[in-house]
CSV table of C-alpha atoms in Angstrom, one decimal:
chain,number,residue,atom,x,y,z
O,1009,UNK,CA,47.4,129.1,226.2
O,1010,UNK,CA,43.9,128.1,225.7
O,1011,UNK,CA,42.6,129.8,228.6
O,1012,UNK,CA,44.6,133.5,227.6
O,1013,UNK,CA,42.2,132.1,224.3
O,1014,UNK,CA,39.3,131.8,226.2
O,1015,UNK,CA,39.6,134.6,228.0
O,1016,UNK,CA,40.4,136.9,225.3
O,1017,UNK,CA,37.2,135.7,223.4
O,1018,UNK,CA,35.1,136.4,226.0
O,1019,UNK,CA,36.4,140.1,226.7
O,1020,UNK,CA,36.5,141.0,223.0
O,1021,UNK,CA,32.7,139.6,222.7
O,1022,UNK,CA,31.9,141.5,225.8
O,1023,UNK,CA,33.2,144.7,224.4
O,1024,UNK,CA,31.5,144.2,221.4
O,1025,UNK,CA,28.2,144.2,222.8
O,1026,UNK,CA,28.7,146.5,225.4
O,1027,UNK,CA,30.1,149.2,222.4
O,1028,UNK,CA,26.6,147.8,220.3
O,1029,UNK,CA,24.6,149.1,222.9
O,1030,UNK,CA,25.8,152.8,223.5
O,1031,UNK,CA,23.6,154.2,221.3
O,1032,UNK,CA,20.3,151.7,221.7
O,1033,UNK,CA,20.4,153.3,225.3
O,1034,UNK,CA,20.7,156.9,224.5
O,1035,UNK,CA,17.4,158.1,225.0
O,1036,UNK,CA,17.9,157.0,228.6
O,1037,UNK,CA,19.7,160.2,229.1
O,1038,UNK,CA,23.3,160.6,229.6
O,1039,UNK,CA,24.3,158.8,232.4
O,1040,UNK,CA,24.0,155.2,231.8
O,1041,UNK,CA,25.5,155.8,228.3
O,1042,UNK,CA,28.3,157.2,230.1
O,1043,UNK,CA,29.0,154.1,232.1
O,1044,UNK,CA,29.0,151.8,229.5
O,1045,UNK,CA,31.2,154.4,227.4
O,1046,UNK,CA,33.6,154.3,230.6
O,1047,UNK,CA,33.9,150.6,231.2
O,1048,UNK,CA,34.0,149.6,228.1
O,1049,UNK,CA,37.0,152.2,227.7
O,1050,UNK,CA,38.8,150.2,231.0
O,1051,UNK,CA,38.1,147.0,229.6
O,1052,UNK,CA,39.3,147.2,226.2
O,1053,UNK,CA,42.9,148.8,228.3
O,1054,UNK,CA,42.8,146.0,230.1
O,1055,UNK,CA,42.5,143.5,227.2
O,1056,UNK,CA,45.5,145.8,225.0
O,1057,UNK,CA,48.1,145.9,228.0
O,1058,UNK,CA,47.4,142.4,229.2
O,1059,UNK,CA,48.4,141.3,225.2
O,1060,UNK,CA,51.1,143.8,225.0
O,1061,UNK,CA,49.3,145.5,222.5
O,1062,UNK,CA,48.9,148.7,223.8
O,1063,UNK,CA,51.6,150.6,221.4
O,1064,UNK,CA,50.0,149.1,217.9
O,1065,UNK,CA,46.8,150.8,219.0
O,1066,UNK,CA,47.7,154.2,220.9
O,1067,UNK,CA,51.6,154.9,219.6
O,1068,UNK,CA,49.9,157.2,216.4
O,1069,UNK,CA,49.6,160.7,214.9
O,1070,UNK,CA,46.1,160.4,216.1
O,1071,UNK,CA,46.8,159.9,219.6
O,1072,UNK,CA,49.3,163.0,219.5
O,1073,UNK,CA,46.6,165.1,218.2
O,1074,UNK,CA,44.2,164.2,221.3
O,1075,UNK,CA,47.2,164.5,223.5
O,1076,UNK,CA,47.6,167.9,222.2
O,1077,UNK,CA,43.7,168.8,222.3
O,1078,UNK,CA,43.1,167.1,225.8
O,1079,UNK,CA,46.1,168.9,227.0
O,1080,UNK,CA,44.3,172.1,225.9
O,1081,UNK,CA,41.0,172.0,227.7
O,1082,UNK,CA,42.6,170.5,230.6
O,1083,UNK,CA,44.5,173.6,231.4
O,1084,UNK,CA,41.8,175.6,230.5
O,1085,UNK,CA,39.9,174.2,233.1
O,1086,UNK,CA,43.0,175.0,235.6
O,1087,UNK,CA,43.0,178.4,234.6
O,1088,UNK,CA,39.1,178.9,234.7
O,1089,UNK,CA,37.7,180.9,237.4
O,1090,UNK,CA,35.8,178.2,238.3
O,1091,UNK,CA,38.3,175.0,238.4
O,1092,UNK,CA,36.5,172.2,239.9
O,1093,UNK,CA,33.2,173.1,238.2
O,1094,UNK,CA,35.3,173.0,234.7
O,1095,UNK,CA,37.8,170.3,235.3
O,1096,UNK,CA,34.6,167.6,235.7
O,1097,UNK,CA,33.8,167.9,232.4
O,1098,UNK,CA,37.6,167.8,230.9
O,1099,UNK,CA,39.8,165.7,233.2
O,1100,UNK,CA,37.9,162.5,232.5
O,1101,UNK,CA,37.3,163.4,228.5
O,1102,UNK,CA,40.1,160.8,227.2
O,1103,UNK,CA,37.5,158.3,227.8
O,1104,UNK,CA,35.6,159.7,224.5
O,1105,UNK,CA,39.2,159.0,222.6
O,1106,UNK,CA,39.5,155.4,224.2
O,1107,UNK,CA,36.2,154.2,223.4
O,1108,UNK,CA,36.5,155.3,219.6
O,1109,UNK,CA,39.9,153.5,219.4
O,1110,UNK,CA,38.3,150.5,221.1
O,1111,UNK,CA,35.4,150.7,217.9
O,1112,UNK,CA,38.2,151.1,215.9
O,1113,UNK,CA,39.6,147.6,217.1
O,1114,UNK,CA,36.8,146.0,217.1
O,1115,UNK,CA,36.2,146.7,213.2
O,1116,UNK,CA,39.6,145.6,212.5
O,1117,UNK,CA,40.0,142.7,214.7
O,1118,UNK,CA,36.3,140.8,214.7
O,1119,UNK,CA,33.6,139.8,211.7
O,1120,UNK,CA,30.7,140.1,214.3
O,1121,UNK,CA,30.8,143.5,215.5
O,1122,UNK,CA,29.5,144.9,212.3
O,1123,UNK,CA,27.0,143.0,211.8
O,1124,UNK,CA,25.5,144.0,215.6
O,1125,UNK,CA,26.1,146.9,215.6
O,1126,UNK,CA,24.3,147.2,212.2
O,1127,UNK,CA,21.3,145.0,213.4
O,1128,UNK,CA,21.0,147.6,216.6
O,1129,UNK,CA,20.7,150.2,214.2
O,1130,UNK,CA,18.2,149.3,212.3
O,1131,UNK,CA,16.0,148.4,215.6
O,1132,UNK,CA,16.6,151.5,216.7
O,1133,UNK,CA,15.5,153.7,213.8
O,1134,UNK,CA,12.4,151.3,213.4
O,1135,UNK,CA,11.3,151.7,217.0
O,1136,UNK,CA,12.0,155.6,217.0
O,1137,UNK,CA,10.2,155.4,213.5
O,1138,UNK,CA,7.6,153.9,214.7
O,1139,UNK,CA,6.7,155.0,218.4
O,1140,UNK,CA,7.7,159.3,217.0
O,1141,UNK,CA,4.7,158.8,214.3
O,1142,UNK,CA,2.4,156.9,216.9
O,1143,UNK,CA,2.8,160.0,219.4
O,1144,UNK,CA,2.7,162.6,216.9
O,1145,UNK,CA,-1.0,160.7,216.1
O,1146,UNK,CA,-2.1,160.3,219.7
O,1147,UNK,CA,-0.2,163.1,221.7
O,1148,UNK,CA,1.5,160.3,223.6
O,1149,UNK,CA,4.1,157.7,222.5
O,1150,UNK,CA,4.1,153.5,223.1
O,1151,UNK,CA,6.1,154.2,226.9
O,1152,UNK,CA,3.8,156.8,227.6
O,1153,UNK,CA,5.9,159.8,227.0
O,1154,UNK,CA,3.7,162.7,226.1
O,1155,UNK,CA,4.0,165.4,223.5
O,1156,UNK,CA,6.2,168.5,225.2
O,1157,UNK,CA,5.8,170.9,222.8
O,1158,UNK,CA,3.5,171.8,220.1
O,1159,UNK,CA,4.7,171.0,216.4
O,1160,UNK,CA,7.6,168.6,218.1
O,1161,UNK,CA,8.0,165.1,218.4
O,1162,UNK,CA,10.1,163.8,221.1
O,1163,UNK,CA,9.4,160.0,221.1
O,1164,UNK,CA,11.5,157.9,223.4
O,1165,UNK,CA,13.9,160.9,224.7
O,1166,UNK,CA,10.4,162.8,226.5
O,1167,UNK,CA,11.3,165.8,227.6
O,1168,UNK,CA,14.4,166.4,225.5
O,1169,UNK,CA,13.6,168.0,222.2
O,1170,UNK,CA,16.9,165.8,219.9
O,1171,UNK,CA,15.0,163.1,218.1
O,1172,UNK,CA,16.4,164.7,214.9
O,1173,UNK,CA,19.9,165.1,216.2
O,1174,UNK,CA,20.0,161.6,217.5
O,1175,UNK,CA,18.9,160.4,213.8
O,1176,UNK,CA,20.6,163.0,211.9
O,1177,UNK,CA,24.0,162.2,213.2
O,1178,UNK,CA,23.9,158.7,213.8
O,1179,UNK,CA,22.4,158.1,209.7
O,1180,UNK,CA,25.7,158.2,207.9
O,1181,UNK,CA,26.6,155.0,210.1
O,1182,UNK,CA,23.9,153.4,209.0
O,1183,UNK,CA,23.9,154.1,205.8
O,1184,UNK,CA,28.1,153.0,205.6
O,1185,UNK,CA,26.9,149.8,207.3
O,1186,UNK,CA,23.8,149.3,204.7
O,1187,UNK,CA,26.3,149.9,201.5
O,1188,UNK,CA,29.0,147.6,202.9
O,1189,UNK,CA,27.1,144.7,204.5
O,1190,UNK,CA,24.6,144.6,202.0
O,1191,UNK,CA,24.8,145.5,198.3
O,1192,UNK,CA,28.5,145.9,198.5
O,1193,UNK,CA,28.5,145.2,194.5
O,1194,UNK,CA,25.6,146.6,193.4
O,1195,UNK,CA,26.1,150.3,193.1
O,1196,UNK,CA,22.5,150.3,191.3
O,1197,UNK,CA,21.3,148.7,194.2
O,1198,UNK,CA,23.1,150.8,196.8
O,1199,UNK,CA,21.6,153.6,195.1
O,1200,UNK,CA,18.3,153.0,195.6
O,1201,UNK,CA,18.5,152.0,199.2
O,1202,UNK,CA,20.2,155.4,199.9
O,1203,UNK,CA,17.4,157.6,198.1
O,1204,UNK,CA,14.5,154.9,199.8
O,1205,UNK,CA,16.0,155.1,203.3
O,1206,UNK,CA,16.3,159.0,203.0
O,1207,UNK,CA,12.8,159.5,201.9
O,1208,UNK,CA,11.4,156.7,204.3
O,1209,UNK,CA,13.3,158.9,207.5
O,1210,UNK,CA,12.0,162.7,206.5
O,1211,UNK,CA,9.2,162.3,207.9
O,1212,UNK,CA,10.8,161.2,211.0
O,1213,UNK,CA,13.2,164.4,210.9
O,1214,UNK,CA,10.5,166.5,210.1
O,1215,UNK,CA,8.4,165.2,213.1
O,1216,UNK,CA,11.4,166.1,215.2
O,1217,UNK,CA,10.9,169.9,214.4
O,1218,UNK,CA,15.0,170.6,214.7
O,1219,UNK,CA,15.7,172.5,212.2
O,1220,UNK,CA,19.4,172.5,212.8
O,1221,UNK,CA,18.9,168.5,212.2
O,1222,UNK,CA,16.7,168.9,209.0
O,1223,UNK,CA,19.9,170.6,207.7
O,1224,UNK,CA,22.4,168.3,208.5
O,1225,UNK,CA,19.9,165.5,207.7
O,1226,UNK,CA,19.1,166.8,204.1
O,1227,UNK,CA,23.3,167.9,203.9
O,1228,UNK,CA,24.0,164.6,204.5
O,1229,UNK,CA,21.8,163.3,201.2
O,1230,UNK,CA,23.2,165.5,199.2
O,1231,UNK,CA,27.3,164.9,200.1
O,1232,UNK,CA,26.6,161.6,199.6
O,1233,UNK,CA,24.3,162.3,196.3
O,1234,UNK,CA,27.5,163.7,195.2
O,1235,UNK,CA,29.6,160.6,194.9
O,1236,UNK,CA,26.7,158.9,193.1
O,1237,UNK,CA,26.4,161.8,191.0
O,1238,UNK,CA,30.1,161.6,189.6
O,1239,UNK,CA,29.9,157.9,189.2
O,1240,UNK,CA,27.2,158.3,186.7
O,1241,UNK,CA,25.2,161.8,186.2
O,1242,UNK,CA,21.9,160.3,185.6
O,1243,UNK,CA,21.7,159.6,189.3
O,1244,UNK,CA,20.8,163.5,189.2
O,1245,UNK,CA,17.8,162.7,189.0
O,1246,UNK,CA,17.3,161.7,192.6
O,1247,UNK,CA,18.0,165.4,193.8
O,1248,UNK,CA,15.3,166.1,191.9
O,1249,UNK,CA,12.8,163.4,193.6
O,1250,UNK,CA,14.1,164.0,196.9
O,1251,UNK,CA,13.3,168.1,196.4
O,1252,UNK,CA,9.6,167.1,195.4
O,1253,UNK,CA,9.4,164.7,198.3
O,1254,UNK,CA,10.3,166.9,200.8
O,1255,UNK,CA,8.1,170.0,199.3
O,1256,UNK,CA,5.3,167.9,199.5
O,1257,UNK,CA,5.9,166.7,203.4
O,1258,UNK,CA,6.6,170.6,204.4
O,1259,UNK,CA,4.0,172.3,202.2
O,1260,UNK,CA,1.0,170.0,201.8
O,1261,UNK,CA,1.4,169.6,206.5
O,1262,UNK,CA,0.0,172.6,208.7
O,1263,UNK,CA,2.6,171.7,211.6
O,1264,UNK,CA,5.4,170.7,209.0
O,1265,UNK,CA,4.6,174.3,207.6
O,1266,UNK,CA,4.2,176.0,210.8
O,1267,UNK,CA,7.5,174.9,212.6
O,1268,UNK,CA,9.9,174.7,209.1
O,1269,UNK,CA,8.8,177.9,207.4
O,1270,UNK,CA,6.7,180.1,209.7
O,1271,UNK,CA,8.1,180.3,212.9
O,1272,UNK,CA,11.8,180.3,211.3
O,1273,UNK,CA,10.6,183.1,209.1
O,1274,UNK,CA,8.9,185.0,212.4
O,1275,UNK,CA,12.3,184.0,214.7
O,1276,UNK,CA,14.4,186.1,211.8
O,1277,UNK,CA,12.3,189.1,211.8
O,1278,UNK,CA,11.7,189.0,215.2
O,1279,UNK,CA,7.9,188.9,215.5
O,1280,UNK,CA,8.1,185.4,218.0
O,1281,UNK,CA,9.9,187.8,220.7
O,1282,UNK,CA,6.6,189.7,221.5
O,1283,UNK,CA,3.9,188.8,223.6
O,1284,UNK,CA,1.2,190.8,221.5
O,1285,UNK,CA,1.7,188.5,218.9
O,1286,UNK,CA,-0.1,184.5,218.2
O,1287,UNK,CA,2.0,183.0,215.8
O,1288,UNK,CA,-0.7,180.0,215.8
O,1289,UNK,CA,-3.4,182.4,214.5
O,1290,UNK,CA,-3.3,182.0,210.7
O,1291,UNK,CA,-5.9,184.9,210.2
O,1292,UNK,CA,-2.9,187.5,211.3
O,1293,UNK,CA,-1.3,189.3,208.5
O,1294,UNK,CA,2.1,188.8,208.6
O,1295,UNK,CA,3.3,192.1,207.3
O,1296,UNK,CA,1.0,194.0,209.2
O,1297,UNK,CA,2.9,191.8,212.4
O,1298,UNK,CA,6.6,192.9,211.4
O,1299,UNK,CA,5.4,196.3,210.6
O,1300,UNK,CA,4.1,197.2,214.2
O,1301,UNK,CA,6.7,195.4,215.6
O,1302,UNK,CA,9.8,195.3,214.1
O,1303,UNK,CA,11.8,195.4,210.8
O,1304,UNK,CA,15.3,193.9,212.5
O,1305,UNK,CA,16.7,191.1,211.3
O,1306,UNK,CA,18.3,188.8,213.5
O,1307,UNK,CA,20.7,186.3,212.7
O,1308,UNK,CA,18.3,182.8,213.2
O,1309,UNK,CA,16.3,184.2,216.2
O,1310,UNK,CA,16.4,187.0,218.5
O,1311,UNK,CA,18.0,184.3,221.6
O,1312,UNK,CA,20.8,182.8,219.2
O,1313,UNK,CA,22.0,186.2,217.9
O,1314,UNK,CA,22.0,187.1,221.4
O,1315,UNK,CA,24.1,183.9,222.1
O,1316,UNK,CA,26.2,184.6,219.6
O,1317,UNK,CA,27.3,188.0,221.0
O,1318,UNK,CA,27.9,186.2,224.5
O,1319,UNK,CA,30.0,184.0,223.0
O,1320,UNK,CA,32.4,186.5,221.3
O,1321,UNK,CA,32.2,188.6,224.5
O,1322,UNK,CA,33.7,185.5,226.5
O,1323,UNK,CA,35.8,185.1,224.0
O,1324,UNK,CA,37.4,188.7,224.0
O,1325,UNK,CA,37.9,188.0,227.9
O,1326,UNK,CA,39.6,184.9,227.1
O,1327,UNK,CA,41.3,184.4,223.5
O,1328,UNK,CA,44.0,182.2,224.1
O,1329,UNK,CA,42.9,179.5,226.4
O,1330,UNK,CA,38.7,180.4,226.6
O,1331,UNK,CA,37.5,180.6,230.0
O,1332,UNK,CA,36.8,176.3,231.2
O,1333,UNK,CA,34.9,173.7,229.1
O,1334,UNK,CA,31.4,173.3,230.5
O,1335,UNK,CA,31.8,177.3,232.1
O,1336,UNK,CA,29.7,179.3,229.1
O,1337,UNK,CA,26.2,178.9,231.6
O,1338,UNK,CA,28.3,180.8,234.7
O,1339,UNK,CA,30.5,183.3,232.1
O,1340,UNK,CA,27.4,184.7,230.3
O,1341,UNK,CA,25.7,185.9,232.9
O,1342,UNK,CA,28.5,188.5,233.8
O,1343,UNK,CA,28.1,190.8,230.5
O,1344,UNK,CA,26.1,192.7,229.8
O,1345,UNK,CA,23.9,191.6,226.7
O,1346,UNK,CA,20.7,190.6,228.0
O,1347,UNK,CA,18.7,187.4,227.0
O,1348,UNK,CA,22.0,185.8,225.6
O,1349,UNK,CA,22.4,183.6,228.3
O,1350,UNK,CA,21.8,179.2,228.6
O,1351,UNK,CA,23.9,176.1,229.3
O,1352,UNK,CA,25.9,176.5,226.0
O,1353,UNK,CA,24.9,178.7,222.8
O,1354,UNK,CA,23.2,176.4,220.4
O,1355,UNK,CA,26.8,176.2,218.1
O,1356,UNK,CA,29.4,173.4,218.7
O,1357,UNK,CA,31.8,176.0,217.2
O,1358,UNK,CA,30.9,179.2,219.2
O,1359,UNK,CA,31.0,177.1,222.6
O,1360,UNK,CA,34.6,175.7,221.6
O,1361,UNK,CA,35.7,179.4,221.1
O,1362,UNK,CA,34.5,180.9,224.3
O,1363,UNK,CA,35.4,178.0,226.4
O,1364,UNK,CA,38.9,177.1,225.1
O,1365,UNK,CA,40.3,180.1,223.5
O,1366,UNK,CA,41.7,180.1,220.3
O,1367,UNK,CA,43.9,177.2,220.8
O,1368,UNK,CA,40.8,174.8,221.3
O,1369,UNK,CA,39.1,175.8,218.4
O,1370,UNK,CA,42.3,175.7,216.3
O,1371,UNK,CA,42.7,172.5,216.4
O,1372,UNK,CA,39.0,170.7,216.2
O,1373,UNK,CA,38.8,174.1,213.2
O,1374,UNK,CA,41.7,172.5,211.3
O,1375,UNK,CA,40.7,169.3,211.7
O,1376,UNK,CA,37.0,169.8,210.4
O,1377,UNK,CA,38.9,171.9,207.3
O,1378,UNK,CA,41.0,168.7,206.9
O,1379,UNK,CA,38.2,166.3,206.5
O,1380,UNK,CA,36.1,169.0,204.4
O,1381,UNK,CA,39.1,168.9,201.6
O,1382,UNK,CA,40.4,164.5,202.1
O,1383,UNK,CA,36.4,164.8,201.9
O,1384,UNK,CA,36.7,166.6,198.9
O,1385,UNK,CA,39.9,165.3,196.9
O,1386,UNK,CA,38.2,161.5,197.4
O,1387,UNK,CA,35.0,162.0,196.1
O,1388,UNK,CA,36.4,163.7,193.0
O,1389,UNK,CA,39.2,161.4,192.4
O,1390,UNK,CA,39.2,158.5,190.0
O,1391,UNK,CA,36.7,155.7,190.8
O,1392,UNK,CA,35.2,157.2,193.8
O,1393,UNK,CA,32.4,155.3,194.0
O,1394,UNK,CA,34.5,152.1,195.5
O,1395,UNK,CA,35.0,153.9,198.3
O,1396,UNK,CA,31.6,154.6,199.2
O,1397,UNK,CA,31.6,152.8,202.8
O,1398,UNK,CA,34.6,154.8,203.7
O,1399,UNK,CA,32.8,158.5,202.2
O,1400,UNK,CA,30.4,158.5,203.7
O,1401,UNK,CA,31.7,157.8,207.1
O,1402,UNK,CA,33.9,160.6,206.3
O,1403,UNK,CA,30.7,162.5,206.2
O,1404,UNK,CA,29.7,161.1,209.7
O,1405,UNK,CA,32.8,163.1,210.8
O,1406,UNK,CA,31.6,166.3,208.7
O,1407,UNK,CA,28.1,166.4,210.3
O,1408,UNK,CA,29.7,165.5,213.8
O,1409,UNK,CA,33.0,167.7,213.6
């Protein structure tokens, strides 16, 4: 008995930290992550079926849903045109579902998880905080990992351009973590750690120079704004700060400016898709540039509309099943729109629709409209505000989904 004791200490410990340090190691690239995503996956089975507890933790709604979805891409990958290619990116995806049940288990069955997990967090922003602001001053971070491209801070990931999405998806975590661990009772308190931490990390999204980040990053302060706001409307205020905050960080910095407003601007119209024209020479009129170029305007940038179109031209070759998770970089080269073509097409949504048909996007679709309105109906119901922690990871979903 004490040894099944010991033993079972010592593999729910070893979970713990090995689920802790997923996303400390991220910016190592995929692969390690993977590992430890995997094994932690086979270990926490191990643990549930040798204490006969893998029913209380699999035998759910929520399991039937992923048996549905998995099911799904699986035989989309069996009916791609390119099976093997396909079915290495789906047949091993249920290890995504058993790692985020294992997190699950280890919130619910242990007091110390939390708090690592929440201590690696704040490491990590504070060492991507610091060594993105050190390269963006010196062209080169603290590991020496240079700048890649101009008006974009990469810090610790090098050559891949997703500081922003790393911090913009993983800051509704930390922010859950932060309102339950330490002003639980202060909703004053909780208040102004929310608006401090948000204004501390724009200039680290802005660094970044995703714009698809800066969106979900400033959606994010707003959602959560929201339950604050209904609590007590003075908190209003802080919308207010925030805007002037983040007017003065874009307007009052040339590459801020630059990367946010002018080159978005220029990738609508169209301009940034000829060679004639030097969208770093400030002394160009910019009306005089559309006018001898081109009045079209694209839907984000001339490559994503382009995208876009590939997408629903996969999509009308196969609407019911799509044709193979991980297949969009071989299907769109065989239309016809030129430039439309990449691994995937810069949307989560579009990617899911032209790789698994209708029926894939169904499902993640209904789910996202699910949490959007439980999202919703909680944060306008009576007393919202005690269920802060479990908002705002509700909004983790929302800027994930």
């Amino acid at each position: 008995m004490f040894l099944n004791y010991y033993y079972n200490n010592i593999i729910i410990y070893t979970l713990g930290i090995l689920a802790s340090l997923v996303p400390f190691l991220l910016f190592t690239g995929p692969a390690i992550p993977d590992i430890l995503v995997s094994f932690t996956g086979l270990l926490f089975l191990f643990y549930l079926i040798l204490n006969k507890k893998f029913k209380e933790y699999f035998y759910n709604k929520y399991s039937l849903v992923f048996i549905i979805f998995y099911s799904v891409i699986v035989l989309s990958s069996i009916l791609s045109e390119n099976i093997f290619y396909s079915l290495s990116s789906s047949l091993f995806y249920f290890r995504f579902f058993v790692f985020s049940i294992c997190i699950y288990f280890l919130c619910k069955e242990t007091k110390f998880f939390l708090k690592i997990f929440f201590s690696l967090l704040i490491i990590i922003f504070l060492l991507h905080y610091i060594n993105s602001v050190y390269q963006n001053y010196n062209f080169v971070d603290l590991f020496g990992n240079h700048i890649v491209r101009i008006n974009r801070v990469s810090g610790l990931f090098g050559l891949e351009l997703v500081l922003g999405s790393f911090i913009s998806r993983l800051l509704p975590l930390l922010l859950a973590l932060c309102f339950l661990l330490l002003f639980k009772n202060s909703v004053l308190k909780q208040f102004l750690l929310f608006n401090f931490i948000f204004i501390f990390l724009t200039y680290l999204i802005l660094l970044s120079g995703e714009r698809s980040s800066i969106f979900y990053f400033v959606l994010t302060f707003f959602l959560i704004n929201t339950i604050f706001i209904k609590h007590d409307f003075r908190f209003v205020i802080s919308i207010f700060i925030y805007f002037i905050f983040f007017i003065i960080f874009v307007f009052f910095n040339e590459n801020f400016y630059n990367r946010i407003l002018s080159t978005t601007i220029n990738q609508f119209t169209g301009v940034s898709n000829h060679t004639n024209v030097d969208l770093n020479n400030n002394d160009q009129n910019f009306d005089e540039l559309v006018n001898t170029n081109t009045k079209k305007i694209y839907l984000y940038s001339y490559h994503h509309e382009k995208m876009i179109l590939n997408s629903f031209e996969i999509f009308k070759k196969y609407p019911i099943i799509g044709s193979g998770p991980k297949t969009y970089r071989i299907e769109c080269k065989k239309t016809k729109i030129i430039d439309g073509c990449g691994t995937h097409p810069h949307n989560f949504y579009l990617q899911l629709l032209s790789e698994t048909g209708i029926l894939g996007f169904g499902i993640i679709f209904f789910l996202y409209l699910f949490t959007f309105f439980y999202f919703i109906k909680k944060t306008f119901a009576k007393n919202s505000i005690n269920n802060l922690v479990s908002l705002t990871i509700l909004v983790s979903f929302l800027i994930n989904l």
